[in-house]
Amino acid sequence: MAEGVLFNLAGKVLEMLGPLTLQEINLAYGDVKAELENIKTTVSIIQAVLLDAEKQGSHNNKVKDWLNKLRDVLLDAYDVLDDLSTEDSRYKMMTGNKMTKEVRIFFSSSNQLTYSLKIGHRIKAIRERLDAITIDKKDFRFIQSSIEPQVMNRGRETYSFVLEENVVGREDDKKEIIKLLLDTNTVENVSLIPIVGSGGLGKTTLAQLIYKDENVKNNFELMLWTCVSDNFVVKRIVKQILECFGGRRCEEIESLDILQKHLQRKLNGKKYFIVSDDVWIEDKNQWILLKDLLMGGARGSRIVVTTRSIKVAEIMDTPSRHELKGLAPKKAWSLFVKMAFKERVKSQKTKP
Ligand SMILES: Nc1ncnc2c1ncn2[C@@H]1O[C@H](COP(=O)(O)OP(=O)(O)OP(=O)(O)O)[C@@H](O)[C@H]1O
Ligand SMILES: [Mg+2]
């Protein structure tokens, strides 16, 4: 399962539990409000270890099974909360105005009782399943992490390939960045465009979409995808660029001066497009150095940098930056369902 999916799903459930006041609907079965409070506390406790659990789940089958159970409960909890909140707002909306006869019948006390009993049972069952999952959690040693998944997925390599049909939304973001890439009205020969956003938001995915766009491909002579997570070292980037553009290994070259000369020769007069994915340089001097080294391209050359760090984007000191926001609620949910159900189907297929 992609890391962070369950962490985000748990967050979604907590988000839905937040504003649920349920003052209007008379939930007759048991103490539903107390059950919901219970669920909220349990999901918060579980969410705190989920980033670590998801990491462990990639190589430990017991953890994987535990995560699968948790995913099923969270999806069911989401369904129940969705029903409940729809009902709650429908009731509030209707009782605020004159009710039609049908609405009056729907909210009649007998219908309400049946509804309350059904939903009360579902909520109680979810609370019980979550309690069991919390007990099982004791078998594992998960490390508690801060709520913001800041350090998720560090140090991995990324690549430019993406299956476009798997990407949900992002059409407007893509359009906006491509407009910047193809804009001929820029002061500098080479422009840097940072894409900033928190972990897992889809920065790499967006950069991949842009990289494979036909208009982009036709606009540049040289294209390169680089990934320099962790210690951003200008030399490593330059070597990657040279190896890709020039086809030669330059591991043995340590002199920045020689590397620069090679680079100037390669870039000279060429319009290039580089994606530098997952950049963490917060040292202004390194940026100045890299910019100097890359300025030799033809007018219109572009470098797109993806980063979680707003500080990186600020240090880069660029005229434009793209701050990536979350997907629109409908698209975001359709993505969650797509990812979570894909995993559910996969795990059901592998069951004996
Ligand atoms: N719009 C989308 N449609 C489909 N899948 C997406 C979308 N956005 C992100 N994903 C998926 O979510 C996961 C995280 O996305 P991605 O790697 O692009 O995030 P990121 O912002 O680059 O994260 P990081 O800061 O960790 O590098 C990936 O598995 C990706 O395929
Ligand atoms: Mg990324």
Coordinates of C-alpha atoms and ligand atoms in Angstrom, one line a residue:
M1 CA 0.0 0.0 0.0
A2 CA 1.4 3.4 -0.9
E3 CA 2.8 5.0 2.3
G4 CA 0.5 7.7 3.8
V5 CA -2.8 6.4 2.3
L6 CA -4.1 5.1 5.6
F7 CA -2.7 8.0 7.5
N8 CA -4.6 10.3 5.3
L9 CA -7.8 8.2 5.4
A10 CA -7.6 8.3 9.3
G11 CA -7.3 12.0 9.0
K12 CA -10.3 12.2 6.8
V13 CA -12.4 10.2 9.4
L14 CA -11.2 12.5 12.2
E15 CA -12.1 15.5 10.1
M16 CA -15.6 14.2 9.6
L17 CA -16.0 13.5 13.3
G18 CA -15.0 17.1 14.2
P19 CA -18.0 19.1 13.2
L20 CA -20.6 16.3 13.8
T21 CA -22.7 17.8 16.5
L22 CA -25.8 15.5 16.0
Q23 CA -27.8 17.8 18.1
E24 CA -30.9 17.5 15.9
I25 CA -31.2 13.8 15.2
N26 CA -32.4 11.9 18.1
L27 CA -30.2 8.8 18.0
A28 CA -32.0 6.4 20.2
Y29 CA -29.7 3.4 20.1
G30 CA -27.3 3.5 23.1
D31 CA -25.1 6.5 23.7
V32 CA -24.1 7.3 20.1
K33 CA -22.3 10.5 21.0
A34 CA -20.1 8.6 23.5
E35 CA -19.4 5.9 20.9
L36 CA -18.4 8.6 18.4
E37 CA -16.1 10.2 20.9
N38 CA -14.5 6.8 21.6
I39 CA -14.0 6.3 17.9
K40 CA -12.4 9.7 17.6
T41 CA -9.9 9.0 20.4
T42 CA -9.0 5.6 19.1
V43 CA -8.5 6.8 15.5
S44 CA -6.3 9.7 16.8
I45 CA -4.1 7.2 18.8
I46 CA -3.8 4.9 15.8
Q47 CA -3.1 7.7 13.4
A48 CA -0.1 8.8 15.5
V49 CA 1.7 5.5 14.6
L50 CA 0.4 5.0 11.1
L51 CA 3.3 6.5 9.2
D52 CA 5.6 4.0 10.9
A53 CA 3.1 1.1 10.6
E54 CA 2.7 1.7 6.9
K55 CA 6.5 1.7 6.4
Q56 CA 6.8 -1.6 8.4
G57 CA 3.8 -3.0 6.4
S58 CA 5.9 -3.0 3.3
H59 CA 8.1 -5.9 4.6
N60 CA 6.1 -7.4 7.5
N61 CA 3.1 -9.5 6.6
K62 CA 1.6 -9.4 10.1
V63 CA 1.7 -5.6 10.0
K64 CA 0.2 -5.7 6.5
D65 CA -2.7 -7.8 7.7
W66 CA -3.3 -5.4 10.6
L67 CA -3.2 -2.5 8.2
N68 CA -5.7 -4.3 5.9
K69 CA -8.2 -4.7 8.8
L70 CA -7.7 -1.1 9.8
R71 CA -8.3 0.0 6.2
D72 CA -11.6 -1.9 6.1
V73 CA -12.8 -0.4 9.4
L74 CA -11.8 3.1 8.4
L75 CA -13.6 2.8 5.1
D76 CA -16.7 1.6 6.9
A77 CA -16.4 4.4 9.4
Y78 CA -16.2 6.9 6.6
D79 CA -19.4 5.5 5.0
V80 CA -21.3 5.7 8.3
L81 CA -20.1 9.2 9.1
D82 CA -21.0 10.3 5.5
D83 CA -24.5 8.9 6.0
L84 CA -24.8 10.5 9.3
S85 CA -23.6 13.9 8.3
T86 CA -25.9 13.9 5.2
E87 CA -28.9 13.0 7.4
D88 CA -27.9 15.6 10.0
S89 CA -27.6 18.4 7.5
R90 CA -30.8 17.3 5.7
Y91 CA -32.6 17.4 9.0
K92 CA -31.2 20.8 9.9
M93 CA -31.9 22.2 6.5
M94 CA -35.5 20.9 6.5
T95 CA -36.4 21.9 10.0
G96 CA -35.1 25.4 9.3
N97 CA -37.8 25.8 6.6
K98 CA -41.3 24.7 6.0
M99 CA -41.3 20.9 5.7
T100 CA -43.0 19.1 2.8
K101 CA -45.4 16.3 3.7
E102 CA -42.8 13.7 2.5
V103 CA -40.1 15.2 4.6
R104 CA -42.4 15.3 7.6
I105 CA -43.1 11.6 7.1
F106 CA -39.4 10.8 6.7
F107 CA -38.6 12.6 9.9
S108 CA -41.6 11.1 11.7
S109 CA -40.7 9.6 15.0
S110 CA -41.1 5.9 13.9
N111 CA -38.8 6.5 10.8
Q112 CA -36.3 8.3 13.0
L113 CA -36.3 5.4 15.5
T114 CA -35.6 2.8 12.8
Y115 CA -32.9 5.1 11.3
S116 CA -31.3 5.7 14.7
L117 CA -31.3 2.0 15.6
K118 CA -29.6 1.0 12.3
I119 CA -27.0 3.7 12.5
G120 CA -26.4 3.1 16.2
H121 CA -25.7 -0.6 15.5
R122 CA -23.2 0.3 12.7
I123 CA -21.4 2.8 14.9
K124 CA -21.2 0.4 17.8
A125 CA -19.8 -2.3 15.5
I126 CA -17.1 0.0 14.2
R127 CA -16.1 1.1 17.7
E128 CA -15.8 -2.6 18.7
R129 CA -13.7 -3.4 15.6
L130 CA -11.4 -0.4 16.3
D131 CA -11.0 -1.6 19.9
A132 CA -9.9 -5.0 18.7
I133 CA -7.5 -3.4 16.3
T134 CA -6.1 -1.3 19.2
I135 CA -5.5 -4.4 21.2
D136 CA -3.7 -6.1 18.3
K137 CA -1.6 -3.0 17.9
K138 CA 0.2 -4.0 21.1
D139 CA 1.9 -6.9 19.3
F140 CA 3.9 -4.4 17.2
R141 CA 6.4 -1.8 18.2
F142 CA 5.3 1.2 16.2
I143 CA 7.0 4.5 16.5
Q144 CA 4.8 7.5 17.2
S145 CA 5.4 10.3 14.7
S146 CA 4.2 13.9 14.5
I147 CA 0.9 14.4 12.7
E148 CA 2.4 16.1 9.7
P149 CA 4.0 13.5 7.5
Q150 CA 7.1 15.6 7.0
V151 CA 9.7 12.9 6.8
M152 CA 7.8 10.3 4.8
N153 CA 9.5 8.7 1.9
R154 CA 12.8 10.5 2.2
G155 CA 15.7 9.3 0.2
R156 CA 13.8 7.5 -2.6
E157 CA 14.5 7.8 -6.2
T158 CA 11.8 9.1 -8.5
Y159 CA 11.4 8.9 -12.3
S160 CA 9.6 10.7 -15.0
F161 CA 7.2 8.0 -16.0
V162 CA 3.5 8.3 -15.1
L163 CA 0.4 6.6 -16.3
E164 CA -1.9 9.6 -17.1
E165 CA -5.1 7.6 -16.7
N166 CA -4.2 6.9 -13.1
V167 CA -4.0 10.6 -12.2
V168 CA -7.1 12.2 -10.7
G169 CA -7.6 16.0 -11.4
R170 CA -4.6 18.4 -11.6
E171 CA -5.6 19.6 -15.0
D172 CA -5.5 23.3 -13.9
D173 CA -2.2 22.9 -12.1
K174 CA -0.8 21.3 -15.2
K175 CA -2.1 24.1 -17.4
E176 CA -0.7 26.8 -15.2
I177 CA 2.8 25.4 -15.1
I178 CA 2.9 24.6 -18.8
K179 CA 2.0 28.2 -19.4
L180 CA 5.0 29.3 -17.4
L181 CA 7.2 26.8 -19.2
L182 CA 6.2 28.1 -22.6
D183 CA 6.1 31.8 -21.7
T184 CA 8.5 33.7 -24.0
N185 CA 8.2 36.9 -22.0
T186 CA 10.8 36.2 -19.3
V187 CA 13.7 38.4 -18.3
E188 CA 16.3 35.7 -17.6
N189 CA 17.4 33.0 -20.1
V190 CA 16.8 30.2 -17.7
S191 CA 13.9 30.4 -15.2
L192 CA 13.3 28.3 -12.1
I193 CA 9.8 27.3 -11.2
P194 CA 9.3 25.7 -7.8
I195 CA 6.3 23.4 -7.1
V196 CA 5.8 23.6 -3.3
G197 CA 3.5 21.5 -1.2
S198 CA 3.4 19.1 1.8
G199 CA 4.4 15.4 1.5
G200 CA 2.3 13.2 -0.6
L201 CA 0.3 16.0 -2.1
G202 CA 1.2 15.1 -5.7
K203 CA 4.1 17.4 -6.6
T204 CA 6.1 14.6 -8.3
T205 CA 3.0 13.3 -10.0
L206 CA 2.3 16.8 -11.4
A207 CA 5.9 17.2 -12.5
Q208 CA 5.6 13.8 -14.3
L209 CA 2.4 14.9 -16.0
I210 CA 4.2 18.0 -17.3
Y211 CA 7.3 16.1 -18.3
K212 CA 5.4 13.8 -20.6
D213 CA 3.2 16.5 -22.2
E214 CA 3.7 16.7 -26.0
N215 CA 3.8 20.5 -26.1
V216 CA 6.5 20.5 -23.5
K217 CA 8.5 17.8 -25.4
N218 CA 8.2 19.8 -28.6
N219 CA 9.4 23.0 -27.0
F220 CA 12.7 21.9 -25.6
E221 CA 15.9 20.5 -27.2
L222 CA 17.1 18.7 -24.1
M223 CA 15.0 17.2 -21.3
L224 CA 16.2 15.7 -18.1
W225 CA 14.6 14.3 -14.9
T226 CA 16.9 14.5 -11.8
C227 CA 16.2 13.3 -8.3
V228 CA 18.6 14.5 -5.6
S229 CA 16.7 13.9 -2.4
D230 CA 18.5 14.3 0.9
N231 CA 21.8 16.0 0.7
F232 CA 21.6 18.3 -2.1
V233 CA 25.0 18.6 -3.6
V234 CA 25.4 20.7 -6.6
K235 CA 28.2 18.4 -7.9
R236 CA 25.8 15.5 -8.0
I237 CA 23.2 17.4 -9.9
V238 CA 25.8 18.6 -12.4
K239 CA 27.1 15.0 -12.8
Q240 CA 23.6 13.7 -13.4
I241 CA 22.9 16.4 -16.0
L242 CA 26.2 15.7 -17.8
E243 CA 25.8 11.9 -17.8
C244 CA 22.3 12.2 -19.2
F245 CA 22.9 14.9 -21.7
G246 CA 26.4 13.8 -22.7
G247 CA 26.1 10.0 -22.2
R248 CA 29.4 9.9 -20.4
R249 CA 30.2 8.8 -16.8
C250 CA 31.8 11.5 -14.8
E251 CA 31.9 10.0 -11.3
E252 CA 35.6 10.3 -11.2
I253 CA 35.6 14.1 -12.0
E254 CA 35.7 15.9 -8.7
S255 CA 36.7 19.4 -9.9
L256 CA 33.7 21.7 -10.1
D257 CA 35.6 23.8 -12.5
I258 CA 36.0 20.9 -15.0
L259 CA 32.4 19.9 -14.5
Q260 CA 31.3 23.4 -15.2
K261 CA 33.3 23.5 -18.4
H262 CA 31.7 20.3 -19.6
L263 CA 28.3 21.5 -18.7
Q264 CA 28.7 24.8 -20.5
R265 CA 29.7 22.9 -23.6
K266 CA 26.7 20.7 -23.4
L267 CA 24.2 23.4 -22.6
N268 CA 25.6 26.1 -24.8
G269 CA 22.8 27.6 -26.9
K270 CA 20.4 24.7 -26.2
K271 CA 17.0 25.2 -24.9
Y272 CA 16.6 22.7 -22.0
F273 CA 14.1 21.6 -19.5
I274 CA 15.1 20.0 -16.3
V275 CA 12.9 18.6 -13.5
S276 CA 14.8 18.5 -10.2
D277 CA 12.5 16.4 -8.0
D278 CA 12.4 16.5 -4.2
V279 CA 14.9 19.2 -3.5
W280 CA 15.8 20.1 0.1
I281 CA 18.6 22.7 -0.3
E282 CA 18.1 25.4 2.3
D283 CA 21.6 26.8 1.7
K284 CA 21.4 29.9 -0.5
N285 CA 25.0 29.6 -1.7
Q286 CA 24.3 26.2 -3.2
W287 CA 21.4 27.7 -5.1
I288 CA 23.4 30.6 -6.4
L289 CA 26.1 28.2 -7.5
L290 CA 23.7 25.9 -9.3
K291 CA 21.9 28.8 -11.0
D292 CA 25.3 30.1 -12.3
L293 CA 26.2 26.7 -13.6
L294 CA 22.9 26.3 -15.4
M295 CA 22.6 29.8 -16.9
G296 CA 24.3 28.7 -20.1
G297 CA 21.1 27.4 -21.8
A298 CA 19.3 29.2 -24.6
R299 CA 16.6 31.7 -23.8
G300 CA 13.4 29.9 -22.7
S301 CA 15.2 27.1 -20.8
R302 CA 13.3 26.0 -17.6
I303 CA 14.0 24.2 -14.4
V304 CA 11.1 22.9 -12.4
V305 CA 11.9 22.0 -8.8
T306 CA 9.6 20.1 -6.5
T307 CA 10.0 20.6 -2.8
R308 CA 8.1 20.3 0.5
S309 CA 10.0 23.2 1.9
I310 CA 8.6 26.7 1.5
K311 CA 12.0 27.9 2.7
V312 CA 13.6 26.3 -0.4
A313 CA 11.1 28.0 -2.6
E314 CA 11.9 31.3 -0.9
I315 CA 15.6 30.9 -1.2
M316 CA 15.3 30.1 -4.9
D317 CA 13.9 33.7 -5.2
T318 CA 11.9 33.1 -8.3
P319 CA 9.3 35.4 -9.9
S320 CA 6.7 32.7 -9.9
R321 CA 6.1 29.6 -7.8
H322 CA 3.4 27.1 -7.8
E323 CA 1.9 26.3 -4.4
L324 CA 0.1 23.0 -4.8
K325 CA -3.1 22.7 -2.9
G326 CA -5.1 19.6 -2.0
L327 CA -7.5 18.2 -4.6
A328 CA -11.0 19.4 -4.6
P329 CA -13.0 17.3 -2.0
K330 CA -14.8 15.1 -4.6
K331 CA -11.6 14.4 -6.6
A332 CA -9.7 13.8 -3.3
W333 CA -12.2 11.3 -2.2
S334 CA -12.3 9.5 -5.5
L335 CA -8.5 9.2 -5.3
F336 CA -8.7 7.8 -1.7
V337 CA -11.3 5.3 -2.8
K338 CA -9.3 4.3 -5.9
M339 CA -6.2 3.7 -3.9
A340 CA -7.8 2.1 -0.9
F341 CA -10.1 -0.2 -2.9
K342 CA -7.3 -1.1 -5.2
E343 CA -5.4 -2.4 -2.2
R344 CA -8.6 -4.1 -0.8
V345 CA -9.1 -6.0 -4.1
K346 CA -5.4 -6.9 -4.2
S347 CA -5.4 -8.3 -0.7
Q348 CA -8.6 -10.2 -1.3
K349 CA -7.1 -11.8 -4.4
T350 CA -4.0 -12.9 -2.5
K351 CA -6.0 -14.5 0.3
P352 CA -5.9 -18.3 0.2
Ligands
LIG1 N1 -3.7 13.5 -8.6 C1 -3.4 12.3 -8.3 N2 -4.0 11.2 -8.9 C2 -3.6 10.0 -8.6 N3 -2.6 9.6 -7.8 C3 -2.0 10.6 -7.1 C4 -2.3 12.0 -7.3 N4 -1.6 12.8 -6.6 C5 -0.8 11.9 -5.9 N5 -1.0 10.7 -6.2 C6 -0.4 9.5 -5.7 O1 -0.1 9.8 -4.3 C7 1.2 9.3 -4.0 C8 2.1 10.5 -3.6 O2 2.2 11.4 -4.7 P1 3.5 12.2 -5.0 O3 4.7 11.3 -4.9 O4 3.4 12.8 -6.4 O5 3.6 13.3 -3.9 P2 4.7 14.3 -3.5 O6 4.0 15.6 -3.2 O7 5.7 14.3 -4.6 O8 5.2 13.7 -2.2 P3 6.7 13.9 -1.5 O9 6.8 15.3 -0.9 O10 6.8 12.8 -0.6 O11 7.7 13.8 -2.6 C9 1.8 8.6 -5.2 O12 1.5 7.2 -5.1 C10 0.9 9.2 -6.3 O13 0.8 8.2 -7.4
MG2 MG 7.7 13.9 -4.6

